[in-house]
Amino acid sequence: MAIRVRTEEQRVADDKFLREFGGRLRRIREIRGIAQGEFSRMLGCSQTFMSLVESGKSQLSLCLFREACRILKIDANYLLGRKRMKK
């Protein structure tokens, strides 16, 4: 099995995606009036981890991503940056 090596361009794009994802997650959480600590408890993770996710320094597992969408009542495509949030 071949090992895929990421280029610098791919790393930069991934970092940008994670920062934007974290920003969208934080914005919708705040719009919903949910504190970061409360949200992290609802997801079953630490507030420190959620802070890292929201700052783009870490990423959610697929299961936590799905649960975050359910809790926030948001389309996964919004968090992924594929569509705008409905007002």
Tab-separated table of N, CA and C in Angstrom:
chain	number	residue	atom	x	y	z
A	1	MET	N	0.840	-1.164	0.000
A	1	MET	CA	0.000	0.000	0.000
A	1	MET	C	0.894	1.239	0.000
A	2	ALA	N	0.635	2.157	-0.904
A	2	ALA	CA	1.433	3.373	-1.026
A	2	ALA	C	1.029	4.388	0.031
A	3	ILE	N	2.005	5.094	0.528
A	3	ILE	CA	1.760	6.155	1.496
A	3	ILE	C	1.623	7.466	0.729
A	4	ARG	N	0.551	8.174	1.006
A	4	ARG	CA	0.300	9.445	0.339
A	4	ARG	C	0.993	10.558	1.104
A	5	VAL	N	1.808	11.318	0.412
A	5	VAL	CA	2.506	12.441	1.031
A	5	VAL	C	1.783	13.729	0.641
A	6	ARG	N	1.414	14.505	1.649
A	6	ARG	CA	0.714	15.774	1.403
A	6	ARG	C	1.723	16.846	1.025
A	7	THR	N	1.378	17.622	0.047
A	7	THR	CA	2.227	18.741	-0.357
A	7	THR	C	1.992	19.911	0.584
A	8	GLU	N	2.878	20.893	0.528
A	8	GLU	CA	2.723	22.101	1.336
A	8	GLU	C	1.418	22.801	0.968
A	9	GLU	N	1.090	22.825	-0.305
A	9	GLU	CA	-0.159	23.447	-0.767
A	9	GLU	C	-1.385	22.761	-0.150
A	10	GLN	N	-1.356	21.436	-0.071
A	10	GLN	CA	-2.461	20.693	0.538
A	10	GLN	C	-2.554	20.989	2.033
A	11	ARG	N	-1.413	21.073	2.700
A	11	ARG	CA	-1.411	21.386	4.148
A	11	ARG	C	-1.997	22.769	4.401
A	12	VAL	N	-1.625	23.738	3.573
A	12	VAL	CA	-2.148	25.105	3.723
A	12	VAL	C	-3.661	25.110	3.502
A	13	ALA	N	-4.116	24.401	2.467
A	13	ALA	CA	-5.557	24.330	2.183
A	13	ALA	C	-6.307	23.642	3.323
A	14	ASP	N	-5.730	22.571	3.869
A	14	ASP	CA	-6.365	21.867	4.992
A	14	ASP	C	-6.449	22.762	6.219
A	15	ASP	N	-5.380	23.485	6.512
A	15	ASP	CA	-5.372	24.392	7.660
A	15	ASP	C	-6.442	25.469	7.501
A	16	LYS	N	-6.561	26.020	6.304
A	16	LYS	CA	-7.575	27.048	6.027
A	16	LYS	C	-8.976	26.467	6.206
A	17	PHE	N	-9.202	25.262	5.692
A	17	PHE	CA	-10.503	24.608	5.826
A	17	PHE	C	-10.857	24.418	7.302
A	18	LEU	N	-9.903	23.934	8.104
A	18	LEU	CA	-10.171	23.686	9.522
A	18	LEU	C	-10.473	24.979	10.275
A	19	ARG	N	-9.757	26.069	9.955
A	19	ARG	CA	-10.043	27.353	10.605
A	19	ARG	C	-11.442	27.848	10.234
A	20	GLU	N	-11.797	27.738	8.966
A	20	GLU	CA	-13.124	28.187	8.523
A	20	GLU	C	-14.227	27.313	9.115
A	21	PHE	N	-14.002	26.000	9.156
A	21	PHE	CA	-14.959	25.072	9.756
A	21	PHE	C	-15.183	25.437	11.216
A	22	GLY	N	-14.091	25.624	11.959
A	22	GLY	CA	-14.184	25.979	13.373
A	22	GLY	C	-14.921	27.292	13.587
A	23	GLY	N	-14.680	28.252	12.710
A	23	GLY	CA	-15.373	29.535	12.803
A	23	GLY	C	-16.865	29.395	12.575
A	24	ARG	N	-17.242	28.587	11.577
A	24	ARG	CA	-18.675	28.356	11.325
A	24	ARG	C	-19.315	27.637	12.510
A	25	LEU	N	-18.626	26.662	13.060
A	25	LEU	CA	-19.140	25.921	14.212
A	25	LEU	C	-19.357	26.875	15.394
A	26	ARG	N	-18.369	27.714	15.680
A	26	ARG	CA	-18.480	28.676	16.782
A	26	ARG	C	-19.635	29.656	16.546
A	27	ARG	N	-19.729	30.196	15.318
A	27	ARG	CA	-20.795	31.164	15.015
A	27	ARG	C	-22.180	30.571	15.236
A	28	ILE	N	-22.431	29.380	14.709
A	28	ILE	CA	-23.769	28.794	14.843
A	28	ILE	C	-24.036	28.417	16.296
A	29	ARG	N	-23.011	27.963	17.026
A	29	ARG	CA	-23.187	27.644	18.448
A	29	ARG	C	-23.586	28.902	19.210
A	30	GLU	N	-22.905	30.013	18.918
A	30	GLU	CA	-23.225	31.269	19.592
A	30	GLU	C	-24.608	31.781	19.188
A	31	ILE	N	-24.964	31.665	17.912
A	31	ILE	CA	-26.302	32.059	17.456
A	31	ILE	C	-27.368	31.265	18.201
A	32	ARG	N	-27.106	29.997	18.445
A	32	ARG	CA	-28.057	29.143	19.161
A	32	ARG	C	-28.053	29.417	20.665
A	33	GLY	N	-27.129	30.259	21.132
A	33	GLY	CA	-27.071	30.606	22.552
A	33	GLY	C	-26.519	29.510	23.431
A	34	ILE	N	-25.644	28.686	22.873
A	34	ILE	CA	-25.058	27.580	23.633
A	34	ILE	C	-23.613	27.938	23.966
A	35	ALA	N	-23.278	27.913	25.252
A	35	ALA	CA	-21.907	28.186	25.685
A	35	ALA	C	-20.997	27.037	25.245
A	36	GLN	N	-19.729	27.359	25.052
A	36	GLN	CA	-18.781	26.345	24.601
A	36	GLN	C	-18.702	25.163	25.567
A	37	GLY	N	-18.683	25.440	26.869
A	37	GLY	CA	-18.623	24.363	27.858
A	37	GLY	C	-19.851	23.473	27.807
A	38	GLU	N	-21.007	24.088	27.667
A	38	GLU	CA	-22.258	23.329	27.570
A	38	GLU	C	-22.262	22.472	26.304
A	39	PHE	N	-21.832	23.061	25.195
A	39	PHE	CA	-21.798	22.336	23.924
A	39	PHE	C	-20.848	21.140	24.008
A	40	SER	N	-19.693	21.351	24.592
A	40	SER	CA	-18.733	20.243	24.699
A	40	SER	C	-19.290	19.128	25.586
A	41	ARG	N	-20.002	19.492	26.648
A	41	ARG	CA	-20.632	18.454	27.486
A	41	ARG	C	-21.700	17.693	26.704
A	42	MET	N	-22.463	18.422	25.900
A	42	MET	CA	-23.504	17.773	25.087
A	42	MET	C	-22.886	16.783	24.095
A	43	LEU	N	-21.690	17.107	23.595
A	43	LEU	CA	-21.002	16.225	22.647
A	43	LEU	C	-20.219	15.114	23.340
A	44	GLY	N	-19.953	15.311	24.642
A	44	GLY	CA	-19.172	14.308	25.377
A	44	GLY	C	-17.674	14.466	25.182
A	45	CYS	N	-17.229	15.704	24.986
A	45	CYS	CA	-15.795	15.962	24.847
A	45	CYS	C	-15.419	17.100	25.790
A	46	SER	N	-14.142	17.382	25.912
A	46	SER	CA	-13.705	18.447	26.820
A	46	SER	C	-13.854	19.819	26.169
A	47	GLN	N	-13.968	20.825	27.008
A	47	GLN	CA	-14.045	22.195	26.502
A	47	GLN	C	-12.731	22.574	25.824
A	48	THR	N	-11.620	22.076	26.330
A	48	THR	CA	-10.317	22.342	25.718
A	48	THR	C	-10.290	21.827	24.288
A	49	PHE	N	-10.790	20.609	24.086
A	49	PHE	CA	-10.841	20.036	22.737
A	49	PHE	C	-11.736	20.890	21.839
A	50	MET	N	-12.894	21.306	22.352
A	50	MET	CA	-13.809	22.114	21.536
A	50	MET	C	-13.168	23.443	21.174
A	51	SER	N	-12.418	24.024	22.085
A	51	SER	CA	-11.706	25.261	21.800
A	51	SER	C	-10.706	25.046	20.658
A	52	LEU	N	-10.017	23.923	20.672
A	52	LEU	CA	-9.069	23.598	19.604
A	52	LEU	C	-9.785	23.416	18.267
A	53	VAL	N	-10.943	22.773	18.288
A	53	VAL	CA	-11.719	22.582	17.058
A	53	VAL	C	-12.164	23.935	16.517
A	54	GLU	N	-12.705	24.772	17.386
A	54	GLU	CA	-13.225	26.065	16.950
A	54	GLU	C	-12.121	27.009	16.469
A	55	SER	N	-10.895	26.769	16.896
A	55	SER	CA	-9.777	27.602	16.428
A	55	SER	C	-9.063	26.972	15.236
A	56	GLY	N	-9.544	25.810	14.786
A	56	GLY	CA	-8.962	25.162	13.616
A	56	GLY	C	-7.708	24.361	13.892
A	57	LYS	N	-7.443	24.078	15.171
A	57	LYS	CA	-6.229	23.353	15.538
A	57	LYS	C	-6.461	21.867	15.755
A	58	SER	N	-7.716	21.455	15.718
A	58	SER	CA	-8.066	20.044	15.830
A	58	SER	C	-9.333	19.821	15.024
A	59	GLN	N	-9.740	18.576	14.892
A	59	GLN	CA	-10.924	18.283	14.095
A	59	GLN	C	-11.808	17.251	14.773
A	60	LEU	N	-13.104	17.353	14.485
A	60	LEU	CA	-14.085	16.422	15.045
A	60	LEU	C	-14.022	15.084	14.320
A	61	SER	N	-14.305	14.032	15.061
A	61	SER	CA	-14.503	12.734	14.412
A	61	SER	C	-15.810	12.803	13.635
A	62	LEU	N	-16.028	11.876	12.760
A	62	LEU	CA	-17.255	11.851	11.975
A	62	LEU	C	-18.476	11.726	12.883
A	63	CYS	N	-18.384	10.935	13.930
A	63	CYS	CA	-19.515	10.768	14.844
A	63	CYS	C	-19.810	12.057	15.613
A	64	LEU	N	-18.765	12.753	16.066
A	64	LEU	CA	-18.983	14.021	16.767
A	64	LEU	C	-19.506	15.083	15.804
A	65	PHE	N	-19.040	15.060	14.567
A	65	PHE	CA	-19.533	15.990	13.552
A	65	PHE	C	-21.034	15.797	13.354
A	66	ARG	N	-21.457	14.557	13.207
A	66	ARG	CA	-22.884	14.252	13.022
A	66	ARG	C	-23.697	14.705	14.230
A	67	GLU	N	-23.181	14.470	15.424
A	67	GLU	CA	-23.887	14.866	16.648
A	67	GLU	C	-23.940	16.396	16.777
A	68	ALA	N	-22.873	17.077	16.406
A	68	ALA	CA	-22.859	18.545	16.448
A	68	ALA	C	-23.941	19.105	15.526
A	69	CYS	N	-24.071	18.535	14.341
A	69	CYS	CA	-25.114	18.979	13.405
A	69	CYS	C	-26.500	18.773	13.998
A	70	ARG	N	-26.694	17.646	14.672
A	70	ARG	CA	-27.997	17.358	15.290
A	70	ARG	C	-28.291	18.353	16.406
A	71	ILE	N	-27.311	18.568	17.287
A	71	ILE	CA	-27.499	19.473	18.427
A	71	ILE	C	-27.769	20.894	17.948
A	72	LEU	N	-27.018	21.335	16.959
A	72	LEU	CA	-27.146	22.704	16.467
A	72	LEU	C	-28.278	22.877	15.456
A	73	LYS	N	-28.897	21.754	15.083
A	73	LYS	CA	-29.984	21.780	14.091
A	73	LYS	C	-29.532	22.497	12.820
A	74	ILE	N	-28.388	22.032	12.297
A	74	ILE	CA	-27.793	22.658	11.121
A	74	ILE	C	-27.442	21.584	10.092
A	75	ASP	N	-27.578	21.937	8.850
A	75	ASP	CA	-27.211	21.057	7.746
A	75	ASP	C	-25.691	20.877	7.736
A	76	ALA	N	-25.239	19.649	7.605
A	76	ALA	CA	-23.805	19.362	7.568
A	76	ALA	C	-23.100	20.153	6.473
A	77	ASN	N	-23.789	20.405	5.376
A	77	ASN	CA	-23.177	21.145	4.272
A	77	ASN	C	-22.819	22.577	4.660
A	78	TYR	N	-23.560	23.174	5.592
A	78	TYR	CA	-23.199	24.508	6.073
A	78	TYR	C	-21.860	24.456	6.800
A	79	LEU	N	-21.723	23.513	7.728
A	79	LEU	CA	-20.470	23.423	8.475
A	79	LEU	C	-19.292	23.104	7.567
A	80	LEU	N	-19.553	22.364	6.508
A	80	LEU	CA	-18.477	22.028	5.565
A	80	LEU	C	-18.194	23.167	4.577
A	81	GLY	N	-18.978	24.228	4.634
A	81	GLY	CA	-18.761	25.363	3.759
A	81	GLY	C	-19.323	25.186	2.370
A	82	ARG	N	-20.224	24.235	2.210
A	82	ARG	CA	-20.792	23.939	0.889
A	82	ARG	C	-22.061	24.713	0.593
A	83	LYS	N	-22.677	25.294	1.616
A	83	LYS	CA	-23.866	26.118	1.387
A	83	LYS	C	-24.020	27.121	2.507
A	84	ARG	N	-24.760	28.164	2.223
A	84	ARG	CA	-24.988	29.226	3.206
A	84	ARG	C	-26.086	28.821	4.169
A	85	MET	N	-26.013	29.422	5.368
A	85	MET	CA	-27.016	29.163	6.379
A	85	MET	C	-28.295	29.937	6.024
A	86	LYS	N	-29.427	29.273	6.191
A	86	LYS	CA	-30.719	29.937	5.970
A	86	LYS	C	-30.998	30.866	7.127
A	87	LYS	N	-31.572	32.018	6.839
A	87	LYS	CA	-31.903	32.970	7.910
A	87	LYS	C	-33.255	32.672	8.497
